[in-house]
């Protein structure tokens, strides 16, 4: 099951489970669409994988399968570390 992380790893923008701005890689590194497009060129800076839009979990299922509340943020942002 997807963790549905609550924020962008680059800019710490809130990405609630119903957000259509959230994109993830295969390891669920989570970013906002703006960072994915402008900073990351749709490539995950952690693993090199591609970033795709995170599916929306139906609201009724969030009650029994809640989204993660653990924020993950890259310590030095996303600009560094990109070749
Ligand atoms: Zn972002
Ligand atoms: Zn990744």
Short mmCIF file of C-alpha atoms and ligand atoms in Angstrom, two decimals:
data_model
loop_
_atom_site.label_atom_id
_atom_site.label_comp_id
_atom_site.label_asym_id
_atom_site.label_seq_id
_atom_site.Cartn_x
_atom_site.Cartn_y
_atom_site.Cartn_z
CA UNK A 1 0.00 0.00 0.00
CA UNK A 2 1.20 3.49 -0.76
CA UNK A 3 2.29 5.50 2.25
CA UNK A 4 0.87 8.73 0.82
CA UNK A 5 3.51 11.00 2.30
CA UNK A 6 2.22 14.40 3.33
CA UNK A 7 4.75 16.73 1.70
CA UNK A 8 7.15 17.41 -1.17
CA UNK A 9 10.71 16.27 -0.38
CA UNK A 10 12.12 19.30 -2.18
CA UNK A 11 10.09 22.30 -1.06
CA UNK A 12 8.06 20.84 1.84
CA UNK A 13 4.81 21.82 0.17
CA UNK A 14 1.79 20.06 1.66
CA UNK A 15 0.52 17.25 -0.52
CA UNK A 16 -2.65 15.88 1.06
CA UNK A 17 -3.92 12.49 -0.11
CA UNK A 18 -6.44 14.11 -2.44
CA UNK A 19 -3.82 16.37 -4.05
CA UNK A 20 -3.45 16.00 -7.79
CA UNK A 21 -0.10 17.78 -7.55
CA UNK A 22 1.72 14.86 -5.94
CA UNK A 23 4.11 12.71 -7.95
CA UNK A 24 6.04 9.67 -6.73
CA UNK A 25 8.78 7.30 -7.86
CA UNK A 26 8.74 3.55 -7.44
CA UNK A 27 10.13 3.91 -3.89
CA UNK A 28 7.50 6.54 -3.09
CA UNK A 29 9.89 9.42 -2.94
CA UNK A 30 7.25 12.15 -3.08
CA UNK A 31 7.41 15.52 -4.79
CA UNK A 32 5.08 18.23 -6.03
CA UNK A 33 4.48 18.59 -9.73
CA UNK A 34 6.24 21.92 -9.86
CA UNK A 35 9.48 20.58 -8.41
CA UNK A 36 9.21 17.48 -10.58
CA UNK A 37 8.94 19.57 -13.72
CA UNK A 38 11.26 22.49 -12.95
CA UNK A 39 13.92 21.06 -10.65
CA UNK A 40 13.92 17.35 -11.27
CA UNK A 41 12.98 16.99 -14.95
CA UNK A 42 10.68 14.16 -13.89
CA UNK A 43 13.56 12.05 -12.56
CA UNK A 44 13.75 11.11 -8.87
CA UNK A 45 16.90 12.67 -7.34
CA UNK A 46 17.17 9.84 -4.81
CA UNK A 47 16.99 6.77 -7.02
CA UNK A 48 17.04 7.97 -10.62
CA UNK A 49 13.63 6.50 -11.35
CA UNK A 50 10.79 8.22 -13.17
CA UNK A 51 8.13 10.25 -11.42
CA UNK A 52 4.45 9.71 -12.09
CA UNK A 53 1.29 11.18 -10.66
CA UNK A 54 0.30 9.66 -7.35
CA UNK A 55 -3.08 7.98 -7.50
CA UNK A 56 -5.83 9.46 -5.36
CA UNK A 57 -7.05 7.16 -2.59
CA UNK A 58 -10.85 7.32 -2.36
CA UNK A 59 -11.85 9.31 0.70
CA UNK A 60 -13.93 6.47 2.15
CA UNK A 61 -10.85 4.26 2.22
CA UNK A 62 -8.68 6.81 4.01
CA UNK A 63 -10.61 6.10 7.20
CA UNK A 64 -9.38 2.52 7.30
CA UNK A 65 -6.17 3.08 5.32
CA UNK A 66 -4.94 6.47 6.50
CA UNK A 67 -2.22 8.45 4.76
CA UNK A 68 1.25 8.73 6.29
CA UNK A 69 1.85 11.75 8.51
CA UNK A 70 5.62 11.32 8.53
CA UNK A 71 7.18 14.22 6.64
CA UNK A 72 10.23 13.44 4.55
CA UNK A 73 12.40 16.34 3.45
CA UNK A 74 15.75 16.36 1.69
CA UNK A 75 18.21 18.03 4.02
CA UNK A 76 19.95 20.05 1.33
CA UNK A 77 17.02 20.52 -0.98
CA UNK A 78 16.87 19.18 -4.50
CA UNK A 79 19.04 21.59 -6.45
CA UNK A 80 22.24 19.99 -5.26
CA UNK A 81 22.78 16.37 -6.10
CA UNK A 82 21.36 16.67 -9.59
CA UNK A 83 23.85 16.00 -12.32
ZN1 LIG B 1 8.02 20.74 -4.31
ZN1 LIG B 2 13.08 7.67 -5.76
#
